Structure formats: structure tokens, C-alpha cells
JSON list of C-alpha atoms in Angstrom, two decimals:
[
{"chain": "C", "resi": 70, "resn": "MET", "atom": "CA", "xyz": [-6.30, 11.94, 12.11]},
{"chain": "C", "resi": 71, "resn": "GLY", "atom": "CA", "xyz": [-3.70, 14.62, 11.63]},
{"chain": "C", "resi": 72, "resn": "LYS", "atom": "CA", "xyz": [-0.10, 13.41, 11.60]},
{"chain": "C", "resi": 73, "resn": "LEU", "atom": "CA", "xyz": [-1.22, 9.91, 12.59]},
{"chain": "C", "resi": 74, "resn": "ALA", "atom": "CA", "xyz": [-2.45, 9.53, 9.01]},
{"chain": "C", "resi": 75, "resn": "PHE", "atom": "CA", "xyz": [1.16, 8.72, 8.06]},
{"chain": "C", "resi": 76, "resn": "ASN", "atom": "CA", "xyz": [1.33, 5.80, 10.50]},
{"chain": "C", "resi": 77, "resn": "LYS", "atom": "CA", "xyz": [0.02, 2.63, 8.85]},
{"chain": "C", "resi": 78, "resn": "SER", "atom": "CA", "xyz": [-0.99, 1.20, 12.24]},
{"chain": "C", "resi": 79, "resn": "VAL", "atom": "CA", "xyz": [-4.08, 3.45, 12.40]},
{"chain": "C", "resi": 80, "resn": "TYR", "atom": "CA", "xyz": [-5.45, 1.69, 9.30]},
{"chain": "C", "resi": 81, "resn": "ALA", "atom": "CA", "xyz": [-5.36, -1.71, 11.09]},
{"chain": "C", "resi": 82, "resn": "PRO", "atom": "CA", "xyz": [-3.47, -4.85, 10.08]},
{"chain": "C", "resi": 83, "resn": "GLN", "atom": "CA", "xyz": [-6.42, -6.18, 8.04]},
{"chain": "C", "resi": 84, "resn": "THR", "atom": "CA", "xyz": [-5.85, -3.51, 5.37]},
{"chain": "C", "resi": 85, "resn": "ASN", "atom": "CA", "xyz": [-2.21, -4.40, 4.64]},
{"chain": "C", "resi": 86, "resn": "ALA", "atom": "CA", "xyz": [-1.73, -0.65, 4.12]},
{"chain": "C", "resi": 87, "resn": "TYR", "atom": "CA", "xyz": [1.26, 1.27, 2.84]},
{"chain": "C", "resi": 88, "resn": "VAL", "atom": "CA", "xyz": [1.36, 5.03, 3.33]},
{"chain": "C", "resi": 89, "resn": "LEU", "atom": "CA", "xyz": [2.91, 6.97, 0.44]},
{"chain": "C", "resi": 90, "resn": "ARG", "atom": "CA", "xyz": [4.11, 10.56, 0.40]},
{"chain": "C", "resi": 91, "resn": "HIS", "atom": "CA", "xyz": [2.94, 12.86, -2.37]},
{"chain": "C", "resi": 92, "resn": "LEU", "atom": "CA", "xyz": [5.11, 12.66, -5.53]},
{"chain": "C", "resi": 93, "resn": "GLU", "atom": "CA", "xyz": [7.28, 9.91, -4.04]},
{"chain": "C", "resi": 94, "resn": "VAL", "atom": "CA", "xyz": [8.63, 7.45, -6.65]},
{"chain": "C", "resi": 95, "resn": "ILE", "atom": "CA", "xyz": [7.60, 3.95, -5.61]},
{"chain": "C", "resi": 96, "resn": "GLU", "atom": "CA", "xyz": [9.39, 0.87, -6.91]},
{"chain": "C", "resi": 97, "resn": "PHE", "atom": "CA", "xyz": [8.72, -2.69, -5.88]},
{"chain": "C", "resi": 98, "resn": "VAL", "atom": "CA", "xyz": [9.29, -6.27, -6.97]},
{"chain": "C", "resi": 99, "resn": "ILE", "atom": "CA", "xyz": [6.67, -8.99, -7.19]},
{"chain": "C", "resi": 100, "resn": "SER", "atom": "CA", "xyz": [8.25, -12.45, -7.11]},
{"chain": "C", "resi": 101, "resn": "ASN", "atom": "CA", "xyz": [6.30, -15.54, -8.04]},
{"chain": "C", "resi": 102, "resn": "PRO", "atom": "CA", "xyz": [8.27, -18.69, -7.12]},
{"chain": "C", "resi": 103, "resn": "PHE", "atom": "CA", "xyz": [5.19, -20.85, -7.70]},
{"chain": "C", "resi": 104, "resn": "ILE", "atom": "CA", "xyz": [3.83, -22.94, -10.57]},
{"chain": "C", "resi": 105, "resn": "ASN", "atom": "CA", "xyz": [0.82, -20.70, -11.33]},
{"chain": "C", "resi": 106, "resn": "GLY", "atom": "CA", "xyz": [0.88, -17.20, -12.79]},
{"chain": "C", "resi": 107, "resn": "HIS", "atom": "CA", "xyz": [-0.74, -14.21, -11.08]},
{"chain": "C", "resi": 108, "resn": "THR", "atom": "CA", "xyz": [-2.30, -11.16, -12.72]},
{"chain": "C", "resi": 109, "resn": "PHE", "atom": "CA", "xyz": [-1.88, -8.01, -10.61]},
{"chain": "C", "resi": 110, "resn": "HIS", "atom": "CA", "xyz": [-3.96, -4.86, -11.06]},
{"chain": "C", "resi": 111, "resn": "MET", "atom": "CA", "xyz": [-3.43, -1.37, -9.62]},
{"chain": "C", "resi": 112, "resn": "HIS", "atom": "CA", "xyz": [-6.24, 1.12, -9.11]},
{"chain": "C", "resi": 113, "resn": "GLY", "atom": "CA", "xyz": [-5.53, 4.84, -9.43]},
{"chain": "C", "resi": 114, "resn": "HIS", "atom": "CA", "xyz": [-2.27, 4.58, -11.37]},
{"chain": "C", "resi": 115, "resn": "ASP", "atom": "CA", "xyz": [-0.46, 3.26, -14.37]},
{"chain": "C", "resi": 116, "resn": "PHE", "atom": "CA", "xyz": [2.92, 1.82, -13.50]},
{"chain": "C", "resi": 117, "resn": "GLN", "atom": "CA", "xyz": [6.05, 1.16, -15.52]},
{"chain": "C", "resi": 118, "resn": "VAL", "atom": "CA", "xyz": [7.30, -2.39, -15.89]},
{"chain": "C", "resi": 119, "resn": "THR", "atom": "CA", "xyz": [11.04, -1.72, -15.60]},
{"chain": "C", "resi": 120, "resn": "GLU", "atom": "CA", "xyz": [12.37, -5.25, -15.27]},
{"chain": "C", "resi": 121, "resn": "ALA", "atom": "CA", "xyz": [11.29, -8.89, -15.45]},
{"chain": "C", "resi": 122, "resn": "GLY", "atom": "CA", "xyz": [13.00, -12.22, -15.26]},
{"chain": "C", "resi": 123, "resn": "PRO", "atom": "CA", "xyz": [13.27, -15.64, -13.66]},
{"chain": "C", "resi": 124, "resn": "CYS", "atom": "CA", "xyz": [13.10, -16.36, -9.95]},
{"chain": "C", "resi": 125, "resn": "GLY", "atom": "CA", "xyz": [12.82, -19.64, -8.18]},
{"chain": "C", "resi": 126, "resn": "LYS", "atom": "CA", "xyz": [13.20, -21.79, -5.15]},
{"chain": "C", "resi": 127, "resn": "ALA", "atom": "CA", "xyz": [16.99, -21.67, -5.40]},
{"chain": "C", "resi": 128, "resn": "THR", "atom": "CA", "xyz": [16.87, -17.92, -4.73]},
{"chain": "C", "resi": 129, "resn": "GLY", "atom": "CA", "xyz": [14.05, -18.03, -2.18]},
{"chain": "C", "resi": 130, "resn": "GLY", "atom": "CA", "xyz": [11.74, -16.41, -4.70]},
{"chain": "C", "resi": 131, "resn": "TYR", "atom": "CA", "xyz": [14.07, -13.47, -5.27]},
{"chain": "C", "resi": 132, "resn": "PRO", "atom": "CA", "xyz": [15.22, -12.48, -8.74]},
{"chain": "C", "resi": 133, "resn": "GLU", "atom": "CA", "xyz": [18.12, -14.45, -10.16]},
{"chain": "C", "resi": 134, "resn": "VAL", "atom": "CA", "xyz": [21.14, -12.74, -11.66]},
{"chain": "C", "resi": 135, "resn": "SER", "atom": "CA", "xyz": [19.85, -12.87, -15.25]},
{"chain": "C", "resi": 136, "resn": "TYR", "atom": "CA", "xyz": [16.97, -10.51, -16.03]},
{"chain": "C", "resi": 137, "resn": "ARG", "atom": "CA", "xyz": [15.32, -8.51, -18.79]},
{"chain": "C", "resi": 138, "resn": "LYS", "atom": "CA", "xyz": [15.49, -4.76, -18.32]},
{"chain": "C", "resi": 139, "resn": "SER", "atom": "CA", "xyz": [13.12, -2.45, -20.13]},
{"chain": "C", "resi": 140, "resn": "GLY", "atom": "CA", "xyz": [14.35, -0.08, -22.79]},
{"chain": "C", "resi": 141, "resn": "PRO", "atom": "CA", "xyz": [14.56, 3.69, -22.31]},
{"chain": "C", "resi": 142, "resn": "TRP", "atom": "CA", "xyz": [10.73, 3.96, -22.37]},
{"chain": "C", "resi": 143, "resn": "PRO", "atom": "CA", "xyz": [9.29, 1.30, -20.04]},
{"chain": "C", "resi": 144, "resn": "ILE", "atom": "CA", "xyz": [5.85, -0.03, -20.87]},
{"chain": "C", "resi": 145, "resn": "ARG", "atom": "CA", "xyz": [3.04, 1.62, -18.87]},
{"chain": "C", "resi": 146, "resn": "ARG", "atom": "CA", "xyz": [-0.02, -0.28, -17.73]},
{"chain": "C", "resi": 147, "resn": "ASP", "atom": "CA", "xyz": [-2.31, -0.90, -14.75]},
{"chain": "C", "resi": 148, "resn": "THR", "atom": "CA", "xyz": [-2.24, -4.70, -14.97]},
{"chain": "C", "resi": 149, "resn": "VAL", "atom": "CA", "xyz": [0.68, -7.11, -15.28]},
{"chain": "C", "resi": 150, "resn": "GLN", "atom": "CA", "xyz": [0.98, -10.89, -15.52]},
{"chain": "C", "resi": 151, "resn": "VAL", "atom": "CA", "xyz": [3.64, -12.34, -13.23]},
{"chain": "C", "resi": 152, "resn": "ARG", "atom": "CA", "xyz": [4.39, -15.70, -14.80]},
{"chain": "C", "resi": 153, "resn": "ALA", "atom": "CA", "xyz": [5.28, -18.84, -12.90]},
{"chain": "C", "resi": 154, "resn": "PHE", "atom": "CA", "xyz": [8.83, -18.74, -11.52]},
{"chain": "C", "resi": 155, "resn": "GLU", "atom": "CA", "xyz": [9.30, -15.12, -12.63]},
{"chain": "C", "resi": 156, "resn": "TYR", "atom": "CA", "xyz": [9.36, -11.65, -11.11]},
{"chain": "C", "resi": 157, "resn": "VAL", "atom": "CA", "xyz": [8.55, -8.13, -12.29]},
{"chain": "C", "resi": 158, "resn": "ARG", "atom": "CA", "xyz": [9.84, -4.78, -11.03]},
{"chain": "C", "resi": 159, "resn": "LEU", "atom": "CA", "xyz": [7.26, -1.98, -11.12]},
{"chain": "C", "resi": 160, "resn": "ARG", "atom": "CA", "xyz": [7.60, 1.78, -10.70]},
{"chain": "C", "resi": 161, "resn": "PHE", "atom": "CA", "xyz": [5.12, 4.64, -10.37]},
{"chain": "C", "resi": 162, "resn": "ARG", "atom": "CA", "xyz": [4.95, 8.17, -9.00]},
{"chain": "C", "resi": 163, "resn": "ALA", "atom": "CA", "xyz": [2.53, 8.82, -6.14]},
{"chain": "C", "resi": 164, "resn": "ASP", "atom": "CA", "xyz": [0.85, 11.72, -7.92]},
{"chain": "C", "resi": 165, "resn": "ASN", "atom": "CA", "xyz": [-2.83, 10.83, -7.45]},
{"chain": "C", "resi": 166, "resn": "PRO", "atom": "CA", "xyz": [-3.88, 11.34, -3.79]},
{"chain": "C", "resi": 167, "resn": "GLY", "atom": "CA", "xyz": [-6.36, 8.75, -2.63]},
{"chain": "C", "resi": 168, "resn": "VAL", "atom": "CA", "xyz": [-6.79, 5.26, -1.26]},
{"chain": "C", "resi": 169, "resn": "TRP", "atom": "CA", "xyz": [-5.91, 2.74, -3.96]},
{"chain": "C", "resi": 170, "resn": "ARG", "atom": "CA", "xyz": [-5.98, -1.03, -4.13]},
{"chain": "C", "resi": 171, "resn": "PHE", "atom": "CA", "xyz": [-3.25, -3.20, -5.69]},
{"chain": "C", "resi": 172, "resn": "HIS", "atom": "CA", "xyz": [-4.28, -6.84, -5.91]},
{"chain": "C", "resi": 173, "resn": "CYS", "atom": "CA", "xyz": [-4.12, -10.20, -7.65]},
{"chain": "C", "resi": 174, "resn": "HIS", "atom": "CA", "xyz": [-6.98, -10.79, -10.07]},
{"chain": "C", "resi": 175, "resn": "VAL", "atom": "CA", "xyz": [-6.81, -14.58, -9.69]},
{"chain": "C", "resi": 176, "resn": "ALA", "atom": "CA", "xyz": [-9.40, -16.25, -7.44]},
{"chain": "C", "resi": 177, "resn": "PRO", "atom": "CA", "xyz": [-10.88, -14.14, -4.63]},
{"chain": "C", "resi": 178, "resn": "GLY", "atom": "CA", "xyz": [-8.97, -16.13, -2.01]},
{"chain": "C", "resi": 179, "resn": "HIS", "atom": "CA", "xyz": [-5.68, -14.59, -3.11]},
{"chain": "C", "resi": 180, "resn": "ASP", "atom": "CA", "xyz": [-6.63, -11.31, -1.41]},
{"chain": "C", "resi": 181, "resn": "TYR", "atom": "CA", "xyz": [-6.76, -13.06, 1.93]},
{"chain": "C", "resi": 182, "resn": "LYS", "atom": "CA", "xyz": [-3.45, -14.80, 1.33]},
{"chain": "C", "resi": 183, "resn": "GLY", "atom": "CA", "xyz": [-1.55, -11.52, 1.15]},
{"chain": "C", "resi": 184, "resn": "LEU", "atom": "CA", "xyz": [-1.79, -10.81, -2.57]},
{"chain": "C", "resi": 185, "resn": "ALA", "atom": "CA", "xyz": [-3.47, -7.44, -2.03]},
{"chain": "C", "resi": 186, "resn": "VAL", "atom": "CA", "xyz": [-2.41, -4.16, -0.46]},
{"chain": "C", "resi": 187, "resn": "ILE", "atom": "CA", "xyz": [-4.01, -0.77, 0.13]},
{"chain": "C", "resi": 188, "resn": "LEU", "atom": "CA", "xyz": [-1.99, 2.29, -0.88]},
{"chain": "C", "resi": 189, "resn": "ILE", "atom": "CA", "xyz": [-2.83, 5.34, 1.25]},
{"chain": "C", "resi": 190, "resn": "GLU", "atom": "CA", "xyz": [-1.44, 8.09, -0.95]},
{"chain": "C", "resi": 191, "resn": "ALA", "atom": "CA", "xyz": [-0.75, 11.62, 0.24]},
{"chain": "C", "resi": 192, "resn": "PRO", "atom": "CA", "xyz": [-2.93, 11.54, 3.37]},
{"chain": "C", "resi": 193, "resn": "GLU", "atom": "CA", "xyz": [-1.94, 15.11, 4.21]},
{"chain": "C", "resi": 194, "resn": "LEU", "atom": "CA", "xyz": [-3.52, 16.31, 0.95]},
{"chain": "C", "resi": 195, "resn": "LEU", "atom": "CA", "xyz": [-6.58, 14.12, 1.40]},
{"chain": "C", "resi": 196, "resn": "GLN", "atom": "CA", "xyz": [-7.22, 15.66, 4.82]},
{"chain": "C", "resi": 197, "resn": "LYS", "atom": "CA", "xyz": [-7.00, 19.17, 3.38]},
{"chain": "C", "resi": 198, "resn": "GLN", "atom": "CA", "xyz": [-8.82, 18.67, 0.07]},
{"chain": "C", "resi": 199, "resn": "GLN", "atom": "CA", "xyz": [-11.36, 15.91, 0.45]},
{"chain": "C", "resi": 200, "resn": "ARG", "atom": "CA", "xyz": [-14.70, 16.55, 2.08]},
{"chain": "C", "resi": 201, "resn": "ILE", "atom": "CA", "xyz": [-17.15, 13.80, 2.94]},
{"chain": "C", "resi": 202, "resn": "PRO", "atom": "CA", "xyz": [-20.67, 14.95, 1.96]},
{"chain": "C", "resi": 203, "resn": "ASP", "atom": "CA", "xyz": [-23.07, 15.50, 4.88]},
{"chain": "C", "resi": 204, "resn": "GLN", "atom": "CA", "xyz": [-25.52, 12.94, 3.46]},
{"chain": "C", "resi": 205, "resn": "MET", "atom": "CA", "xyz": [-22.79, 10.27, 3.57]},
{"chain": "C", "resi": 206, "resn": "LYS", "atom": "CA", "xyz": [-21.99, 11.14, 7.18]},
{"chain": "C", "resi": 207, "resn": "GLU", "atom": "CA", "xyz": [-25.71, 10.91, 8.00]},
{"chain": "C", "resi": 208, "resn": "MET", "atom": "CA", "xyz": [-25.91, 7.45, 6.39]},
{"chain": "C", "resi": 209, "resn": "CYS", "atom": "CA", "xyz": [-22.97, 6.31, 8.53]},
{"chain": "C", "resi": 210, "resn": "LYS", "atom": "CA", "xyz": [-24.54, 7.80, 11.65]},
{"chain": "C", "resi": 211, "resn": "MET", "atom": "CA", "xyz": [-27.82, 5.94, 11.00]},
{"chain": "C", "resi": 212, "resn": "GLN", "atom": "CA", "xyz": [-25.86, 2.67, 10.79]},
{"chain": "C", "resi": 213, "resn": "GLY", "atom": "CA", "xyz": [-23.70, 3.37, 13.83]},
{"chain": "C", "resi": 214, "resn": "ILE", "atom": "CA", "xyz": [-20.54, 3.71, 11.70]},
{"chain": "C", "resi": 215, "resn": "PRO", "atom": "CA", "xyz": [-17.99, 6.25, 13.02]},
{"chain": "C", "resi": 216, "resn": "THR", "atom": "CA", "xyz": [-16.95, 9.03, 10.65]},
{"chain": "C", "resi": 217, "resn": "ALA", "atom": "CA", "xyz": [-13.78, 10.07, 12.46]},
{"chain": "C", "resi": 218, "resn": "GLY", "atom": "CA", "xyz": [-10.77, 8.39, 14.03]},
{"chain": "C", "resi": 219, "resn": "ASN", "atom": "CA", "xyz": [-8.77, 5.35, 12.99]},
{"chain": "C", "resi": 220, "resn": "ALA", "atom": "CA", "xyz": [-10.00, 2.19, 11.20]},
{"chain": "C", "resi": 221, "resn": "ALA", "atom": "CA", "xyz": [-12.10, 1.31, 14.28]},
{"chain": "C", "resi": 222, "resn": "GLY", "atom": "CA", "xyz": [-13.43, 4.87, 14.65]},
{"chain": "C", "resi": 223, "resn": "ASN", "atom": "CA", "xyz": [-11.37, 5.46, 17.79]},
{"chain": "C", "resi": 224, "resn": "PRO", "atom": "CA", "xyz": [-8.68, 8.05, 18.53]},
{"chain": "C", "resi": 225, "resn": "GLY", "atom": "CA", "xyz": [-4.99, 7.20, 18.12]},
{"chain": "C", "resi": 226, "resn": "PHE", "atom": "CA", "xyz": [-3.96, 3.56, 18.06]},
{"chain": "C", "resi": 227, "resn": "ASP", "atom": "CA", "xyz": [-6.96, 2.17, 19.96]},
{"chain": "C", "resi": 228, "resn": "LEU", "atom": "CA", "xyz": [-8.36, -0.47, 17.57]},
{"chain": "C", "resi": 229, "resn": "THR", "atom": "CA", "xyz": [-10.95, -1.78, 20.06]},
{"chain": "C", "resi": 230, "resn": "GLY", "atom": "CA", "xyz": [-14.10, -2.85, 18.28]},
{"chain": "C", "resi": 231, "resn": "LEU", "atom": "CA", "xyz": [-12.43, -3.52, 14.95]},
{"chain": "C", "resi": 232, "resn": "PRO", "atom": "CA", "xyz": [-13.81, -6.63, 13.23]},
{"chain": "C", "resi": 233, "resn": "PRO", "atom": "CA", "xyz": [-11.38, -9.56, 13.14]},
{"chain": "C", "resi": 234, "resn": "ALA", "atom": "CA", "xyz": [-9.38, -10.24, 10.00]},
{"chain": "C", "resi": 235, "resn": "VAL", "atom": "CA", "xyz": [-11.07, -12.36, 7.36]},
{"chain": "C", "resi": 236, "resn": "TYR", "atom": "CA", "xyz": [-9.85, -15.92, 7.09]},
{"chain": "C", "resi": 237, "resn": "LEU", "atom": "CA", "xyz": [-10.82, -18.53, 4.52]},
{"chain": "C", "resi": 238, "resn": "SER", "atom": "CA", "xyz": [-11.79, -21.94, 5.76]},
{"chain": "C", "resi": 239, "resn": "SER", "atom": "CA", "xyz": [-10.63, -24.91, 3.77]}
]
């Protein structure tokens, strides 16, 4: 994929991908302006919980002015509970090249409702260091699965042939 590996479009919209540069410090907020809590889990990393506090409909789900900041040594974990009408701020360093999932552990349907992302971390290092074993490539070939190109196995941004996004029926 070369330099295109840094463009999240080549991974297709179904993946909800974010491309991270090696050793970049990533910080994000998860707001939960709803009545049910959500447990989020990150593969490939432990993160720091640097802040938590209330959020609500009055702020459009964004953190309110009052909050709880962590002390000088923020707690480290790979799973966090985001309580009803609260938010958490998480931080980690992109120091583990790979493709990692960050998702809600509640009911499988939450993945399809946007409560899951794929973190494509240090694609330039992955392209240099990771080698797909020949037997894996042969298995893909036998099933008609491309082993090069974008998410659809095509060059560039051509996503022709990509399966449609998954939708839950009610």
C-alpha cells in the first residue's frame, strides 16, 4: 500500500479506522449522555484514565465544567466503565505497531452502532517488519481472497467489490 497506508479511506468506511503514527500520544474523550453505562475495551494497549466527570443533554453529551482529574500517576488499564451521563478522557502512546480494536463490551449490536473503532498503528513499520507467511497467502488464494491492495483487494481508492456495511434489523 505504500504511503496510502496512512489514508484511512483505503481501509473502507465499514472499519471505522483511525491511522496512528508511531509513538504519537493519543488522547480522546468518550461521552455517554445516555441512561445506560458502557464498558470499553482496548486491544494492544493499556491507556491512562486522565479525567472523568458528568456530561448530559444540556451539554450535548460533552463534558460539563466540573470534572475529576487524575492525580500525578493516572490509573492504567485496558478496560473502562463509562457510567450513565458521564465521560472519561483516555490517553495512550502509539508504541505497539499493529491493527487494534477499541470497542464497547455491551451487547454485540453496539459495534454496529458506532461504539467500535479500528486503530491502524504505525503502518509504515508494519509494512517493513511484518511478513505474512506463505501458507496464509496460499489459504487466501484458495478462497479467492486478495492478499494485496486496499480493503477490497484493489489498488488505490477503488473499493469495488467490498461487501456492504453490516446493519442490524430491528
